[in-house]
Amino acid sequence: MNDKNESQENKPNNESNTMWGGRFKSGPDKIMEAINISIGFDQRLFLQDIEGSKAHCNMLEKQGIITKEAHKEIISGLETIAEEMAVGRFKFKNVLEDIHLNIEGRLRELIGENAGRLHTARSRNDQVATDLRLWVRDQSDALDKEIQNLQSALINQANKHVDWIMPGFTHLQSAQPVTLGHHMLAYVEMLGRDRGRFSDARKRLNENPLGAAALAGTSFPIDRHATSEALGFDRPTANSLDSVSARDFVLEFMAAAAICATHLSRLAEEIILWSSAQFKFASLSDSLTTGSSIMPQKRNPDAAELVRAKAGRIFGDLVTLLTVMKGLPLAYSKDMQEDKEPTFDAADAISLSICAMTAMINDLEFNRSCMKSAAGLGFSTATDLADWLVRVLSIPFREAHHVTGEIVRLAEARGSGLEALTLEDMKRIEPRITDDVFNVLSVEKSVTSRTSFGGTAPENVKLQIAHARERFLR
Ligand code: ARG
C-alpha cells in the first residue's frame, strides 16, 4: 500500500459495508479493502451503470415488482446522481468498493429506503456484465469512426500521390517499384478489415445479461426483453450462468484492438524509416516531431515511435485478460474484476494511436525525387526485363530469370544500373535481345505496366481510390 498509515494498518474498520454488511460484525481489514476496491477505476462505468439501473427500474415498475412511487423516486435520484457525476461533484467512497455500490449508496442518501428496492431481481454480477458490454459497445462505435477518419486521411494522400514512384520492398530489399498511392491504399485495406473485426465482435456482444441476477436467474416476474430493448441490445442472453461469467466479448474487442495496433505499428515503422536522413522519403512537420536536448539537428518522430510501442501495451492487456479468465470455474469470480483496467487501457491506447496516426498521415510531406531515385536502386526493374524476355522472345520464365540474373551480375560488376548497360552488353548474354528492351527498364514503365487487378499502376490506383471511397467512406 502506498499511503501507509502505521496506526491504521491492518486494523479492521469497524464500519461494515452497509450494502452487504448484515452478517458482518466488523468492516474489512485495511488490506482487504485495498485489494478489494475497484472504485478507483470502475467509476468510468458510471454512465452505463445509471442507464442500466434506469432500464431495470422502469421494468420493475411495469411488471408490478415495485410501486409507482418507488419508481419515481429512484429515477429522479439516479438523474440527480448523473448530474453530480457530470459536474464532478459526486464523492466516491472506498468503503463502498465499486461504482455499483457507490451509486446505490448515494441513492439511499438522496431518497432513503426506497433506494433499496432498485436491487430487486438483480445482482452486481449481471450489473457489471451489462455495464461493461455497454461500455465496450460505445468504444467500438467510437473506434469505427476514428478508423474511418484514418482511412480518409490515407485515401487523400493516395489521391495526391497516385503516380509518385517509390521502391517496393520485400525483405526490406529493393523488389519492384510501386506507387505511393498504392502503398497508402494497402493500409486502407488493413484498416477496413480492422473495422470489420470490431463490428463482428459488436454483433456478438449485443446481448443483454441484465436479469441473470447472481448466476441462476430470479424468481421475480421480470421482463428481460423490455430491458434489452431499452438498452439497445438485440436480445437477452440465453443462459444466466454464461451471462455473468462471459468476458469473451471483451477479449474479442481487445483482440481486434491488438490486430489493429499491429497494423498501426507497421505504418509507424515505415514513417520512422521514411523520415530518416538515409531514406528521406517523407517528413513530418515541427508540430508532430520533437527535438533533442543535445543534438540540435534532430527532429524525432516520437509520435510514430509511441504508436509502434503502444502495440506492445495492447497485446499485454489482451494477454492479461486471457490469463485472468483461463481456468475460472462458472460462474462469477472476483478475478473478473481485473478485467476493467486492461480493457480501459487497451481502448484508450488504440484510440490514441489511431488519432495520432491520422494526424501524422495528414501531416506527411513526401519527397518525390528521393523516392523515385531510391525506386531505381537495387535493379528493381529486373523482373520487367525477365518478363520482356518471356513476352517478346518466348523464353520460358525460369530461363528468362536465369538470363536476367546474369545481366544483373554484369551491371553490378560495372557498378551501374540495368538501364546504363548497352544493347551489346546484353546481347553478349542473350543474342536475341533487341533495343525494345529499353522500353521496360525504367521505373515509370515498370509501374505503368502493372495493370493486373489490384496492381500498382497509376490508372489502377485511381480506380482503387474511387472504390475505397465507396466501400469505406460512405
Ligand atoms: N466490482 C465487481 C466487478 O467489477 C462487481 C461485481 C461484484 N460481484 C460480487 N459478487 N462481489 O467485478
Coordinates of C-alpha atoms in Angstrom, one line a residue, residues 23-293:
R23 CA -23.9 -10.9 8.6
F24 CA -20.6 -9.0 9.3
K25 CA -19.7 -7.8 12.7
S26 CA -16.8 -5.6 11.6
G27 CA -15.7 -3.8 8.4
P28 CA -12.9 -5.1 6.3
D29 CA -9.3 -5.1 7.3
K30 CA -7.3 -2.3 5.6
I31 CA -5.5 -4.8 3.4
M32 CA -8.9 -6.4 2.5
E33 CA -10.2 -3.0 1.4
A34 CA -7.1 -2.2 -0.5
I35 CA -7.2 -5.4 -2.6
N36 CA -10.9 -5.4 -3.0
I37 CA -11.8 -1.9 -4.1
S38 CA -12.4 -1.1 -7.7
I39 CA -14.0 2.4 -7.5
G40 CA -10.6 4.0 -8.5
F41 CA -11.1 2.6 -12.0
D42 CA -14.6 1.3 -12.4
Q43 CA -16.0 4.8 -11.9
R44 CA -15.6 5.0 -15.7
L45 CA -18.7 2.8 -16.0
F46 CA -20.9 5.4 -14.2
L47 CA -23.0 6.4 -17.2
Q48 CA -23.6 2.8 -18.3
D49 CA -24.4 1.8 -14.7
I50 CA -27.0 4.6 -14.4
E51 CA -28.5 3.7 -17.8
G52 CA -28.7 0.0 -16.8
S53 CA -30.3 0.9 -13.4
K54 CA -32.9 3.1 -15.1
A55 CA -33.9 0.4 -17.5
H56 CA -34.1 -2.1 -14.7
C57 CA -36.2 0.2 -12.5
N58 CA -38.6 1.0 -15.3
M59 CA -39.1 -2.6 -16.0
L60 CA -39.6 -3.4 -12.3
E61 CA -42.4 -0.9 -12.1
K62 CA -44.0 -2.1 -15.4
Q63 CA -44.0 -5.6 -14.1
G64 CA -45.6 -4.5 -10.8
I65 CA -42.5 -5.5 -8.8
I66 CA -42.0 -2.0 -7.3
T67 CA -44.6 0.7 -6.8
K68 CA -45.0 3.8 -9.0
E69 CA -43.9 5.9 -6.1
A70 CA -40.7 4.0 -5.5
H71 CA -40.0 4.1 -9.2
K72 CA -40.4 7.8 -9.4
E73 CA -38.1 8.4 -6.5
I74 CA -35.4 6.0 -7.8
I75 CA -35.4 7.5 -11.3
S76 CA -35.2 11.1 -10.1
G77 CA -32.4 10.1 -7.6
L78 CA -30.5 8.4 -10.4
E79 CA -30.8 11.5 -12.5
T80 CA -29.5 13.7 -9.7
I81 CA -26.5 11.3 -9.4
A82 CA -25.9 11.5 -13.1
E83 CA -25.7 15.3 -12.9
E84 CA -23.5 15.2 -9.8
M85 CA -21.1 12.9 -11.7
A86 CA -21.2 15.1 -14.8
V87 CA -20.1 18.1 -12.9
G88 CA -17.6 16.2 -10.8
R89 CA -19.5 16.8 -7.5
F90 CA -20.0 13.1 -6.8
K91 CA -18.0 11.9 -3.8
F92 CA -16.6 8.4 -4.3
K93 CA -16.2 6.3 -1.2
N94 CA -13.7 3.5 -0.8
V95 CA -15.8 1.7 1.8
L96 CA -18.4 1.3 -0.9
E97 CA -16.0 -0.7 -3.0
D98 CA -17.2 -0.2 -6.5
I99 CA -19.3 2.0 -8.8
H100 CA -22.4 0.0 -8.3
L101 CA -22.4 0.3 -4.5
N102 CA -21.3 3.9 -4.7
I103 CA -24.3 4.8 -6.8
E104 CA -26.7 2.8 -4.7
G105 CA -25.2 4.4 -1.5
R106 CA -25.7 7.9 -2.8
L107 CA -29.2 7.0 -3.9
R108 CA -30.0 6.0 -0.4
E109 CA -28.7 9.3 0.9
L110 CA -30.9 11.1 -1.6
I111 CA -34.2 9.2 -1.4
G112 CA -34.0 7.0 1.7
E113 CA -35.4 3.5 2.0
N114 CA -36.8 3.1 -1.5
A115 CA -33.2 3.1 -2.8
G116 CA -33.0 -0.5 -1.5
R117 CA -35.8 -1.6 -3.9
L118 CA -33.7 -1.0 -7.0
H119 CA -31.6 -4.1 -6.4
T120 CA -34.6 -6.4 -6.5
A121 CA -34.1 -9.2 -9.1
R122 CA -30.6 -8.0 -9.8
S123 CA -27.0 -8.6 -8.7
R124 CA -23.8 -6.8 -9.1
N125 CA -22.8 -9.8 -11.3
D126 CA -25.3 -9.1 -14.0
Q127 CA -25.0 -5.4 -13.4
V128 CA -21.3 -5.2 -14.1
A129 CA -21.6 -7.6 -17.1
T130 CA -24.2 -5.2 -18.5
D131 CA -22.2 -2.1 -17.8
L132 CA -19.1 -3.4 -19.4
R133 CA -21.0 -4.6 -22.5
L134 CA -22.5 -1.2 -22.9
W135 CA -19.1 0.5 -22.4
V136 CA -17.3 -1.7 -24.9
R137 CA -20.1 -1.2 -27.4
D138 CA -19.7 2.6 -27.1
Q139 CA -16.0 2.3 -27.6
S140 CA -16.4 0.1 -30.7
D141 CA -18.7 2.7 -32.2
A142 CA -16.3 5.5 -31.5
L143 CA -13.3 3.5 -32.8
D144 CA -15.2 2.8 -36.0
K145 CA -15.4 6.5 -36.7
E146 CA -11.8 7.1 -35.7
I147 CA -10.5 4.3 -38.0
Q148 CA -12.7 5.7 -40.8
N149 CA -11.0 9.1 -40.3
L150 CA -7.6 7.5 -40.7
Q151 CA -8.8 5.7 -43.8
S152 CA -10.0 9.0 -45.2
A153 CA -6.6 10.6 -44.5
L154 CA -4.8 7.7 -46.2
I155 CA -7.1 7.9 -49.2
N156 CA -6.4 11.7 -49.5
Q157 CA -2.7 11.0 -49.5
A158 CA -3.2 8.2 -52.1
N159 CA -5.1 10.6 -54.2
K160 CA -2.4 13.3 -54.1
H161 CA 0.3 10.8 -55.0
V162 CA -1.4 8.4 -57.4
D163 CA 1.7 8.1 -59.7
W164 CA 4.5 9.0 -57.3
I165 CA 7.1 6.3 -57.6
M166 CA 8.8 4.6 -54.7
P167 CA 10.6 1.4 -54.1
G168 CA 8.5 -1.6 -53.2
F169 CA 10.4 -3.8 -50.8
T170 CA 10.4 -7.5 -49.8
H171 CA 12.8 -8.4 -47.0
L172 CA 13.4 -4.6 -46.9
Q173 CA 15.4 -5.2 -50.1
S174 CA 14.6 -3.4 -53.3
A175 CA 12.0 -5.5 -55.0
Q176 CA 9.9 -3.7 -57.6
P177 CA 8.9 -0.1 -58.0
V178 CA 5.4 0.8 -56.7
T179 CA 3.3 3.9 -56.5
L180 CA 2.9 5.8 -53.2
G181 CA -0.9 5.9 -53.9
H182 CA -0.9 2.1 -54.0
H183 CA 1.2 1.9 -50.8
M184 CA -1.3 4.1 -48.9
L185 CA -4.2 2.1 -50.1
A186 CA -2.6 -1.1 -48.7
Y187 CA -3.2 0.3 -45.2
V188 CA -6.8 1.4 -46.1
E189 CA -7.5 -2.3 -46.7
M190 CA -6.0 -3.4 -43.4
L191 CA -8.0 -0.8 -41.5
G192 CA -11.1 -1.9 -43.4
R193 CA -10.7 -5.4 -42.0
D194 CA -10.0 -4.0 -38.6
R195 CA -13.3 -2.2 -38.7
G196 CA -14.9 -5.4 -39.8
R197 CA -13.5 -7.2 -36.8
F198 CA -14.8 -4.6 -34.3
S199 CA -18.2 -4.7 -35.9
D200 CA -18.3 -8.5 -35.9
A201 CA -17.4 -8.5 -32.2
R202 CA -20.0 -5.9 -31.6
K203 CA -22.8 -8.0 -33.1
R204 CA -22.0 -10.9 -30.8
L205 CA -21.6 -8.6 -27.8
N206 CA -25.0 -7.0 -28.2
E207 CA -27.0 -9.3 -26.0
N208 CA -28.3 -8.3 -22.6
P209 CA -27.1 -10.1 -19.4
L210 CA -29.3 -8.0 -17.1
G211 CA -31.7 -10.2 -15.3
A212 CA -29.4 -13.2 -15.0
A213 CA -29.0 -11.9 -11.4
A214 CA -26.2 -13.5 -9.4
L215 CA -26.0 -16.6 -11.6
A216 CA -29.2 -18.6 -11.6
G217 CA -31.8 -16.0 -12.8
T218 CA -34.6 -14.8 -10.5
S219 CA -38.0 -15.8 -9.2
F220 CA -39.4 -12.3 -9.8
P221 CA -41.5 -11.9 -12.9
I222 CA -39.0 -9.7 -14.7
D223 CA -39.1 -8.8 -18.4
R224 CA -35.6 -9.2 -19.9
H225 CA -36.9 -8.4 -23.4
A226 CA -38.0 -5.0 -22.1
T227 CA -34.6 -4.1 -20.6
S228 CA -32.9 -5.4 -23.7
E229 CA -34.9 -3.1 -25.8
A230 CA -34.4 -0.1 -23.5
L231 CA -30.6 -0.6 -23.6
G232 CA -30.4 -1.1 -27.3
F233 CA -29.5 -4.8 -27.0
D234 CA -30.7 -7.2 -29.7
R235 CA -32.0 -9.8 -27.2
P236 CA -31.4 -11.1 -23.7
T237 CA -28.5 -13.5 -23.2
A238 CA -29.8 -17.1 -23.2
N239 CA -28.1 -18.6 -20.2
S240 CA -27.8 -16.9 -16.8
L241 CA -24.6 -18.7 -15.8
D242 CA -22.9 -17.7 -19.1
S243 CA -24.4 -14.2 -18.8
V244 CA -22.5 -13.3 -15.6
S245 CA -19.3 -15.2 -16.4
A246 CA -18.7 -14.4 -20.1
R247 CA -15.9 -11.9 -20.9
D248 CA -15.1 -13.2 -24.4
F249 CA -16.9 -10.1 -25.7
V250 CA -14.0 -8.0 -24.2
L251 CA -11.4 -10.5 -25.4
E252 CA -12.7 -10.1 -28.9
F253 CA -12.7 -6.4 -28.6
M254 CA -9.1 -6.4 -27.3
A255 CA -8.0 -9.0 -30.0
A256 CA -9.4 -6.6 -32.6
A257 CA -7.6 -3.8 -31.0
A258 CA -4.4 -5.8 -30.9
I259 CA -4.6 -6.6 -34.6
C260 CA -5.3 -3.0 -35.4
A261 CA -2.4 -1.9 -33.3
T262 CA -0.2 -4.3 -35.2
H263 CA -1.2 -2.6 -38.5
L264 CA -0.6 0.8 -37.0
S265 CA 2.8 -0.3 -35.7
R266 CA 3.8 -1.3 -39.3
L267 CA 2.8 2.1 -40.7
A268 CA 4.5 3.8 -37.8
E269 CA 7.7 1.9 -38.5
E270 CA 7.5 3.0 -42.1
I271 CA 7.1 6.6 -41.2
I272 CA 10.1 6.3 -38.9
L273 CA 12.2 4.8 -41.7
W274 CA 10.9 7.3 -44.3
S275 CA 11.7 10.3 -42.2
S276 CA 15.3 9.3 -41.6
A277 CA 18.1 11.1 -43.3
Q278 CA 19.0 7.9 -45.0
F279 CA 15.6 7.4 -46.7
K280 CA 14.4 11.0 -46.9
F281 CA 11.1 9.8 -48.5
A282 CA 8.9 12.0 -46.2
S283 CA 9.0 14.4 -43.4
L284 CA 6.7 15.3 -40.5
S285 CA 6.3 18.9 -39.6
D286 CA 7.6 20.5 -36.4
S287 CA 4.2 20.2 -34.8
L288 CA 4.4 16.4 -34.9
T289 CA 8.0 15.8 -34.0
T290 CA 10.2 16.6 -31.1
G291 CA 13.8 17.8 -30.7
S292 CA 16.8 16.5 -28.8
S293 CA 18.3 18.3 -25.8

